[in-house]
Short mmCIF file of C-alpha atoms and ligand atoms in Angstrom, two decimals:
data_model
loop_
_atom_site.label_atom_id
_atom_site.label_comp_id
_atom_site.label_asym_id
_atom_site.label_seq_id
_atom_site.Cartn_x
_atom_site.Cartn_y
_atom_site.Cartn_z
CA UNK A 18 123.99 16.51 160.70
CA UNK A 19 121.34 13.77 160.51
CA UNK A 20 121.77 10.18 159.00
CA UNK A 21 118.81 9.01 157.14
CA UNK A 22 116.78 6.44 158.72
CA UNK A 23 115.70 3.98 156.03
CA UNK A 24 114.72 0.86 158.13
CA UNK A 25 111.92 2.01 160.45
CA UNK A 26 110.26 -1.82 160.97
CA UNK A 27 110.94 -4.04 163.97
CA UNK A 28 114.67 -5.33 163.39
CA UNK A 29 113.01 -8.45 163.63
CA UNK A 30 110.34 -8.71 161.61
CA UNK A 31 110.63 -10.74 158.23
CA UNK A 32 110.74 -8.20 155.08
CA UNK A 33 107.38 -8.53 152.86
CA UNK A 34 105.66 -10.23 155.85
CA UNK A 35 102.94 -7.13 156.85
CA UNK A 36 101.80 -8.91 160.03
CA UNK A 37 103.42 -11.10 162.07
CA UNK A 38 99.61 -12.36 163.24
CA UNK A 39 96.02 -12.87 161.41
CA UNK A 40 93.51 -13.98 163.88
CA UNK A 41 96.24 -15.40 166.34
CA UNK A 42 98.51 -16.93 163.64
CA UNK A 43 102.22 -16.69 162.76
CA UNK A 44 103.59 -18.00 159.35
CA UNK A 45 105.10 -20.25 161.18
CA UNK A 46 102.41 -21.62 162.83
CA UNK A 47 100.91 -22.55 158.96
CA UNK A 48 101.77 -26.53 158.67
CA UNK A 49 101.82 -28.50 155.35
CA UNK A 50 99.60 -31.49 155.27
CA UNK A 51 99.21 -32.72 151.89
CA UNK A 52 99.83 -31.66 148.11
CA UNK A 53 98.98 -32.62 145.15
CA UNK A 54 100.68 -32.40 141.50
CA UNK A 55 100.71 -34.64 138.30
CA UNK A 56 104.28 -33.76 137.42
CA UNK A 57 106.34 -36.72 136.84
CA UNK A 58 109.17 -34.90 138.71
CA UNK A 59 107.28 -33.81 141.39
CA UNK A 60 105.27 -36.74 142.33
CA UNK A 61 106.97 -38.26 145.09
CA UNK A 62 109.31 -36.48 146.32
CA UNK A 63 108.63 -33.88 149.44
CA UNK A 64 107.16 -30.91 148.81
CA UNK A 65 110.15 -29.43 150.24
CA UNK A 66 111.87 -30.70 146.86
CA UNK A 67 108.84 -30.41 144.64
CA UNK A 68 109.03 -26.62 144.53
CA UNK A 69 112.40 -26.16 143.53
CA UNK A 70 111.44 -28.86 140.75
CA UNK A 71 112.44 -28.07 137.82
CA UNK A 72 115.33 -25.77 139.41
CA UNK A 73 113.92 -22.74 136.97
CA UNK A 74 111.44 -22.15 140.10
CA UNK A 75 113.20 -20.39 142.91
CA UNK A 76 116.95 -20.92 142.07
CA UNK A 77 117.86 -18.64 145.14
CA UNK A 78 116.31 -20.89 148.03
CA UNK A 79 116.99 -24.64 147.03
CA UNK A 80 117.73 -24.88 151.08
CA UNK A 81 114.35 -25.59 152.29
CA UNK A 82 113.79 -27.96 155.49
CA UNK A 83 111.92 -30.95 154.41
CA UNK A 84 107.92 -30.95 155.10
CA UNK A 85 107.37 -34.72 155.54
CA UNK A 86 104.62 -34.39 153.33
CA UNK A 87 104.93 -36.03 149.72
CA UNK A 88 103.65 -35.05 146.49
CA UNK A 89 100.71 -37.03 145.68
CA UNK A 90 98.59 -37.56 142.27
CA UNK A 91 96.28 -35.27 141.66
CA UNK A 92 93.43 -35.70 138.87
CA UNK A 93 95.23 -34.73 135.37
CA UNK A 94 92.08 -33.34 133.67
CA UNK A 95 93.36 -30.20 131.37
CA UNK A 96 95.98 -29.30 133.94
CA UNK A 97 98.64 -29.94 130.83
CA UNK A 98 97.80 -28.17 127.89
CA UNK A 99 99.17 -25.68 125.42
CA UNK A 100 102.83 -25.31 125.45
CA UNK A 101 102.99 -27.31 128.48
CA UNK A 102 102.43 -30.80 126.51
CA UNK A 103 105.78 -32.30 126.14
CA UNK A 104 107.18 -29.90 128.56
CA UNK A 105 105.45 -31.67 131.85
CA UNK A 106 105.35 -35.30 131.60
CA UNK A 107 101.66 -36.18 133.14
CA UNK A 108 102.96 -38.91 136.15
CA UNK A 109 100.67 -42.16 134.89
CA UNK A 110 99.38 -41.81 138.67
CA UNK A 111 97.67 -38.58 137.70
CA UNK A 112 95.34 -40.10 134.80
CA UNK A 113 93.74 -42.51 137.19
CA UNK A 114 93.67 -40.18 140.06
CA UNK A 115 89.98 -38.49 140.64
CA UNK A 116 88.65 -35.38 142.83
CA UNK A 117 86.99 -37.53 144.95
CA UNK A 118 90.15 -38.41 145.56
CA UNK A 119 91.33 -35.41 146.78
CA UNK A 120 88.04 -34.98 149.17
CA UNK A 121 88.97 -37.67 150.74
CA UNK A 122 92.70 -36.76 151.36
CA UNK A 123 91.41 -33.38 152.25
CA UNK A 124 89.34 -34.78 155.10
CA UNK A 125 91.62 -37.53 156.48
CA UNK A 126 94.50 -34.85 156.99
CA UNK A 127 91.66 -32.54 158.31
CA UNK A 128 92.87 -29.25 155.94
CA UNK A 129 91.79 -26.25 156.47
CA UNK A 130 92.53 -24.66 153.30
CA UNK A 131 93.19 -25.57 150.08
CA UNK A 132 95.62 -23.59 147.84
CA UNK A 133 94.93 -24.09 144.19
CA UNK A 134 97.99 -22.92 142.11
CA UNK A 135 97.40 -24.70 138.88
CA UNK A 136 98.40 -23.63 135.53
CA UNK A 137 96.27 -20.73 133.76
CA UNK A 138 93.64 -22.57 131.31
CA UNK A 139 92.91 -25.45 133.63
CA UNK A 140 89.35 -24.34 134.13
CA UNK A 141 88.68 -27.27 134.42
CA UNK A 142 90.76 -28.87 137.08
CA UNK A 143 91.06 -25.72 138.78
CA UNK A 144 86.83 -26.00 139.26
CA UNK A 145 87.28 -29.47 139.95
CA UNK A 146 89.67 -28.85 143.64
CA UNK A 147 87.08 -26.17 143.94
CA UNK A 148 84.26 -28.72 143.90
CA UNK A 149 86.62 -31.24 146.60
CA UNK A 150 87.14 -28.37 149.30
CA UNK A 151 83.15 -27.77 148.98
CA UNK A 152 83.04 -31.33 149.57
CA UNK A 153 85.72 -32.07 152.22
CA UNK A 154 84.44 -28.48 154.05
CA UNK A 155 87.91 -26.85 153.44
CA UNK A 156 88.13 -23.02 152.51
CA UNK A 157 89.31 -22.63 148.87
CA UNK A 158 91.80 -20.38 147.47
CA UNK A 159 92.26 -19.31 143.83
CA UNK A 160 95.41 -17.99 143.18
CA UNK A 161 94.43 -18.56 139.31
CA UNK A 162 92.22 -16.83 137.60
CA UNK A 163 90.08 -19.09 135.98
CA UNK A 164 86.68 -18.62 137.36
CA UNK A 165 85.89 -19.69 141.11
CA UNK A 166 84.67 -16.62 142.64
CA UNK A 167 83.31 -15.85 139.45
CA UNK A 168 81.04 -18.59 139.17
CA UNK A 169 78.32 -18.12 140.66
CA UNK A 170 77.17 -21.93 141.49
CA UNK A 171 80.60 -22.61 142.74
CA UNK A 172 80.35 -19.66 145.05
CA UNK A 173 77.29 -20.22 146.05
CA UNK A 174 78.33 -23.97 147.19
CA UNK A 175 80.65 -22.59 149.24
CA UNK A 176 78.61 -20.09 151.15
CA UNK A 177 75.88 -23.26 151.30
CA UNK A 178 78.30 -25.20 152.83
CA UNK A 179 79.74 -22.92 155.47
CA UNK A 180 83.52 -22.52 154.04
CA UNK A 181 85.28 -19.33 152.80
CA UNK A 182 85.86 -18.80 149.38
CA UNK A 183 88.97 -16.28 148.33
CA UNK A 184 89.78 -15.51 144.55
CA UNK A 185 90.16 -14.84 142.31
CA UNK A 186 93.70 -14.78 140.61
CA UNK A 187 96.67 -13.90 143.13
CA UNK A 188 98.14 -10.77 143.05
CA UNK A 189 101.91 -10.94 143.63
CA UNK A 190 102.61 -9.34 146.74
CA UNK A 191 104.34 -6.04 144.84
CA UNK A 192 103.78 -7.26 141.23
CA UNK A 193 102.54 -5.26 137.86
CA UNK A 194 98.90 -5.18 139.09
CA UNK A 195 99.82 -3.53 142.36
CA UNK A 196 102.16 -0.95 141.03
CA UNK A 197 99.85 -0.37 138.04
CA UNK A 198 96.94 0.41 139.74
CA UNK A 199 98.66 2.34 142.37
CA UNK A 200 100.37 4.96 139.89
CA UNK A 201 96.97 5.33 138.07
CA UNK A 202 95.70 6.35 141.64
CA UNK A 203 98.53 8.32 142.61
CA UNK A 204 98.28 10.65 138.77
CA UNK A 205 94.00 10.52 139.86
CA UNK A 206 94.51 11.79 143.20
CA UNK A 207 95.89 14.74 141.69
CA UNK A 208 93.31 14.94 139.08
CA UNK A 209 95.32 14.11 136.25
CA UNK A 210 93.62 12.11 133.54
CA UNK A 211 95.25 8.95 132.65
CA UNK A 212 94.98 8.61 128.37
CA UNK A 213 96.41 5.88 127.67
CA UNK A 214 98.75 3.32 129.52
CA UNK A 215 99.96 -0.36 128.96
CA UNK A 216 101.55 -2.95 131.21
CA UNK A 217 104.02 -5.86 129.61
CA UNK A 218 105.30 -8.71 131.18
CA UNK A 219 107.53 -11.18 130.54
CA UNK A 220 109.50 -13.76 132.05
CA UNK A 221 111.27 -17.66 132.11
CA UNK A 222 109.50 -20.07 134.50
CA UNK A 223 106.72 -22.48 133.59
CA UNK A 224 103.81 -20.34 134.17
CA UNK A 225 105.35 -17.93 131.68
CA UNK A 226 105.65 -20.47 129.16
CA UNK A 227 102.18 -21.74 129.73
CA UNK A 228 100.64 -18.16 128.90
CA UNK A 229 102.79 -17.05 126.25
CA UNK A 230 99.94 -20.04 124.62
CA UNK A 231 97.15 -17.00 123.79
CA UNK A 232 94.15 -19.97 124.24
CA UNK A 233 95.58 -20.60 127.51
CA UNK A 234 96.22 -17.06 128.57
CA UNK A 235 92.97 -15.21 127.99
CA UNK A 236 91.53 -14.89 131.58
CA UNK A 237 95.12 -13.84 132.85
CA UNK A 238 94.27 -10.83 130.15
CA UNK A 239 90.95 -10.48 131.45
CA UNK A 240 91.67 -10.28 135.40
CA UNK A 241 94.37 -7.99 134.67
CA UNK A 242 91.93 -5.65 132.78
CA UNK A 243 89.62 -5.85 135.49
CA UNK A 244 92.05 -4.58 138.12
CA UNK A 245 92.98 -1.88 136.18
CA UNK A 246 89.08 -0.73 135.87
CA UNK A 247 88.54 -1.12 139.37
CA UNK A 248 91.46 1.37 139.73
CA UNK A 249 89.04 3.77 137.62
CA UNK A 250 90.23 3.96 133.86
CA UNK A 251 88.57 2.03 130.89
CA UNK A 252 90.80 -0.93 130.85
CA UNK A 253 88.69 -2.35 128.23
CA UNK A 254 91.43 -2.41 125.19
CA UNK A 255 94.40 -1.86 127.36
CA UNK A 256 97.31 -4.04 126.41
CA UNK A 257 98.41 -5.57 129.74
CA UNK A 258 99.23 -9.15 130.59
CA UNK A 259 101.64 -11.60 129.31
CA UNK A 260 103.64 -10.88 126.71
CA UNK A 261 106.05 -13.50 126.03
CA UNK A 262 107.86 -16.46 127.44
CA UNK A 263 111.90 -15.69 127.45
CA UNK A 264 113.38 -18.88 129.17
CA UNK A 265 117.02 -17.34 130.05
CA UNK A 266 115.10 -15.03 132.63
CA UNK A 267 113.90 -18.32 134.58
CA UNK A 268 111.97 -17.01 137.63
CA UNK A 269 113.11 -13.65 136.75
CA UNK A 270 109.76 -11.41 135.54
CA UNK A 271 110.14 -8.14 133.99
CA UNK A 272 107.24 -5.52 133.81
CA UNK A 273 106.99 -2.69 131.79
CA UNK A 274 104.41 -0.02 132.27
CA UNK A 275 104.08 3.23 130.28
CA UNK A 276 101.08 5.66 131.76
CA UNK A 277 100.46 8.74 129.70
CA UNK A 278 98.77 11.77 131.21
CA UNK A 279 97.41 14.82 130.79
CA UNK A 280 97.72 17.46 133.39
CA UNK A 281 96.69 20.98 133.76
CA UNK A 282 96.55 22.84 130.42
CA UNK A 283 96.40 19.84 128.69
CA UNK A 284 99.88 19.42 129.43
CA UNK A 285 101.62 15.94 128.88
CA UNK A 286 102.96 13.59 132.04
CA UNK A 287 104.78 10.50 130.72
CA UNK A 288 105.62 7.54 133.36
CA UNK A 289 107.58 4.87 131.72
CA UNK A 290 108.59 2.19 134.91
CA UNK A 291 110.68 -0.92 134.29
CA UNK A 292 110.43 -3.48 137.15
CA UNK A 293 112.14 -6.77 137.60
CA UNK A 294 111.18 -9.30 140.66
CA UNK A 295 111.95 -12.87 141.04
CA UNK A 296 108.69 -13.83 140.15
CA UNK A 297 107.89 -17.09 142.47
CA UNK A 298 108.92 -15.35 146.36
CA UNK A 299 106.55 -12.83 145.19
CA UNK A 300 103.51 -14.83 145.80
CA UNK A 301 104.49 -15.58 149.40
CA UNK A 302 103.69 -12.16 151.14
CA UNK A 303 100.52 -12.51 149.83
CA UNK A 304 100.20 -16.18 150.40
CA UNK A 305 100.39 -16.02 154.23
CA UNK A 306 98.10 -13.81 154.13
CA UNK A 307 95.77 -15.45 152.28
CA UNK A 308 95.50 -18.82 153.97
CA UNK A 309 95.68 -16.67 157.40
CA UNK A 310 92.72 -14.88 156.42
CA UNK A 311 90.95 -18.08 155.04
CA UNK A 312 91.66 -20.14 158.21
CA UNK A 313 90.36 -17.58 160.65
CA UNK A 314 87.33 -16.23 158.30
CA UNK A 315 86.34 -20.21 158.84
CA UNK A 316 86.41 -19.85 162.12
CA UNK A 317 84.56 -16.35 162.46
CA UNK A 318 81.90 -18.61 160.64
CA UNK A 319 81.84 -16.49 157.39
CA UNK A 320 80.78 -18.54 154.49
CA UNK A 321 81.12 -17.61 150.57
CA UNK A 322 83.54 -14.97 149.07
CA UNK A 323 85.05 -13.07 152.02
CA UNK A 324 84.52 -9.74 149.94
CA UNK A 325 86.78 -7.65 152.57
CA UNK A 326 90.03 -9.39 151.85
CA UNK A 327 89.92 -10.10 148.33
CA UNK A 328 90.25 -6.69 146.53
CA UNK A 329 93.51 -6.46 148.48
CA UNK A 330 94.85 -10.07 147.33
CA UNK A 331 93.27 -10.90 144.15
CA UNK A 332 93.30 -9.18 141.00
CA UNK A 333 89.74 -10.14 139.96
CA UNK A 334 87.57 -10.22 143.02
CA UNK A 335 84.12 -10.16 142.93
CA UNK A 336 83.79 -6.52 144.11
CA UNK A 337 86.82 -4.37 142.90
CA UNK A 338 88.49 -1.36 144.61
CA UNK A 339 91.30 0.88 144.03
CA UNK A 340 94.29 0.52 146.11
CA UNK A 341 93.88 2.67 148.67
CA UNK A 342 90.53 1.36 149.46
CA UNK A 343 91.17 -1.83 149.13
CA UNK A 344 93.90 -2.06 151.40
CA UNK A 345 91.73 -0.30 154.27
CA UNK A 346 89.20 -2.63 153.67
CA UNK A 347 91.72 -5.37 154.05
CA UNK A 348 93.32 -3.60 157.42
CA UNK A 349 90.26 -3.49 159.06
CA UNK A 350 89.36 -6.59 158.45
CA UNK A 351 92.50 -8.36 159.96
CA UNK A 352 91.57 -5.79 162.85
CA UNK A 353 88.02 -6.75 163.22
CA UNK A 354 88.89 -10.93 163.34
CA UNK A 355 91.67 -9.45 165.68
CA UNK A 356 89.13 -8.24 168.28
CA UNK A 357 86.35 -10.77 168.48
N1 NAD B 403 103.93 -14.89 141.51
C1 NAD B 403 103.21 -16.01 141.28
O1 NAD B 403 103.75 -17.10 141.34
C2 NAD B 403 101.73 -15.89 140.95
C3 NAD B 403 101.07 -14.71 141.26
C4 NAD B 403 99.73 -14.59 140.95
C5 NAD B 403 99.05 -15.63 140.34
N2 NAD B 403 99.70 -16.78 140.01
C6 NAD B 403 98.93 -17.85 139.33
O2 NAD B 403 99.07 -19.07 140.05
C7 NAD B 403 99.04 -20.18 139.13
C8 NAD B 403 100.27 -21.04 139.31
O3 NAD B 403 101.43 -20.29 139.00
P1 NAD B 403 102.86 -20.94 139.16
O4 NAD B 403 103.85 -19.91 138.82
O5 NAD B 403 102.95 -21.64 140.48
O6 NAD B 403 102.80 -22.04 137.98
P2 NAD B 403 103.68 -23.35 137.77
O7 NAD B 403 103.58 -23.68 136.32
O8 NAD B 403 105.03 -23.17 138.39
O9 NAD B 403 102.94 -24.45 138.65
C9 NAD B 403 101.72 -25.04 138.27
C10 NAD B 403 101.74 -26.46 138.82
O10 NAD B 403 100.46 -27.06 138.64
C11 NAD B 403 100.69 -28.43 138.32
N3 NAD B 403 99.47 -29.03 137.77
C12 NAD B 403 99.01 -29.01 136.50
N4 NAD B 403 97.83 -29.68 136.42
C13 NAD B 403 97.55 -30.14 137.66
C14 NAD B 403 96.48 -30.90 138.19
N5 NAD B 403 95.46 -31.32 137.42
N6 NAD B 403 96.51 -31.23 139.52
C15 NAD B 403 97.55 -30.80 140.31
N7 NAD B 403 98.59 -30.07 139.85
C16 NAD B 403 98.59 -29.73 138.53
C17 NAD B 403 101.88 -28.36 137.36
O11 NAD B 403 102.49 -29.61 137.16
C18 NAD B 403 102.77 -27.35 138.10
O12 NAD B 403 103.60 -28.00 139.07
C19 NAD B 403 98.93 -19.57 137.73
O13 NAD B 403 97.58 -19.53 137.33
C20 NAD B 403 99.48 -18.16 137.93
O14 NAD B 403 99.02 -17.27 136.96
C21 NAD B 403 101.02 -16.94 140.33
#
């Protein structure tokens, strides 16, 4: 008799971490060197804190060794907006604060990359950090997905000025996107045809709140979409994005996607999938991947939106793919800054 072997990984590598190295680099070798919020609560204090600030964010890992870095004021421009006014009290700080500002922090710490996890809606702030890495010659990534990659003069600044671009708007490391876009791919592979389908999510932390606002919430609808065409359906009137803010599920996100098929004699395949993540740890697989990737694309010298990573990582890239494509794009990639 045989015992099932479930755990086939290295007993010591770290679950949802895919490679222990990009281009030389551990996680661990990743260092924090400056942030920037206008929270009231979070200005201040070490980042360390600032995360688990208000304590709906990450409730299961309030034990994190201090950074030594502090939150500092960024520029407030529309980062509050929506259901967030009254919610986040703008630190006074913030309203003088300006993205030169931020350059020049950028340079005198000497980042490399710039993470820009801003609320959805914030076009304008979130162009405006854009506009400081360009300046400060730090690679820029858009976990939102207000437009970076997607516009073109702010692209084009950063392939001008030598500095990777990645965007735009995070995928969660195994979030609704992913699964989504891999079970139209799977019922495709077999040539089933996918008639109709939907994808709702809800959930309790901030950024929930912020898009159950529908002015604040319509390029989270639209990058959504987007990934689901790239997967090869018309996702043009497909319901799937946020769909309400339910503040007893704090980080807790719930997805529920419904794929209807038809199969051979017109027969009927019905895929109804309920999934439930705590929503914040599910950007960090991705994360260290991301800034990996962005640190050693700037040192490979490749300026501009590093097309071979993104349609892995971001739901709204500039060039799409489905899953299985994208993720051998992305695999080769790490391989190919691997061997030079
Ligand atoms: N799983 C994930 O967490 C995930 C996955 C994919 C994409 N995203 C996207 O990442 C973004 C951030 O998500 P989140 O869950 O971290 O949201 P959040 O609401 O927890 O955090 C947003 C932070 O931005 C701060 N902020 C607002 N205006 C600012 C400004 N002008 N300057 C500096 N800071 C400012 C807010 O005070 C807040 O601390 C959203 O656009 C979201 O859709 C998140």
């Amino acid at each position: 008799m045989q015992t099932a072997d479930f755990v086939r990984r290295d007993s010591t590598a770290l679950n949802g971490i895919m490679y222990e190295r990009i281009g030389g680099y551990r996680v661990s070798d990743m260092q924090f060197v400056a942030a920037f919020d206008v929270d009231s609560r979070k200005v201040g204090l070490d980042l360390a804190k600032a995360v688990v600030t208000p304590s709906v964010a990450a409730v299961l890992h309030t034990d994190i060794e201090p950074t030594g870095v502090s939150v500092e004021p960024g520029p407030l421009l529309d980062g509050i907006g929506g259901n967030l006014v009254g919610v986040v009290e703008p630190h006074p700080a913030s309203r003088e604060a300006t993205i030169d500002d931020v350059a020049d922090r950028l340079t005198a710490v000497r980042a490399d990359v710039l993470v820009c996890l801003l609320p959805t809606g914030a076009t304008e702030a979130i162009q405006s950090y854009a506009r400081a890495a360009v300046r400060a010659g730090v690679a820029f990534i858009n976990a939102t997905p207000e437009p970076v990659v997607h516009d073109p003069a702010l692209a084009a600044a950063f392939a001008e000025r030598g500095v990777p671009l990645l965007g735009d708007d995070l995928r969660s490391h195994l979030g609704a996107t992913t699964l989504h876009t891999a079970l139209i791919e799977l019922l495709q592979s077999r040539g089933l045809a996918v008639v109709n389908t939907y994808q709702l999510n809800v959930g309790g932390n901030t950024d929930f709140l912020n898009l159950a606002d529908p002015g604040r919430a319509v390029q989270k609808t639209r990058t959504k979409r987007s990934a689901l065409q790239a997967a090869g359906i018309d996702a043009s009137t497909v319901s799937a994005g946020p769909n309400g803010f339910v503040e007893y599920l704090g980080d807790e996100k719930v997805c529920m996607i419904r794929v209807e098929a038809s199969s051979v004699l017109n027969s009927a395949l019905t895929l109804d999938i309920r999934m439930q993540v705590e929503d914040s740890p599910n950007a960090t697989g991705v994360l260290v991947n991301a800034v990996r990737i962005a640190k050693t694309a700037a040192e490979h010298g490749h300026a501009g939106a590093v097309h071979d990573a993104c349609a892995f990582l971001f739901k709204n890239p500039r060039v799409g793919a489905t899953e299985s494509v994208g993720i051998r794009q992305f695999r080769a990639y790490v391989d190919s800054v691997a061997r030079d």
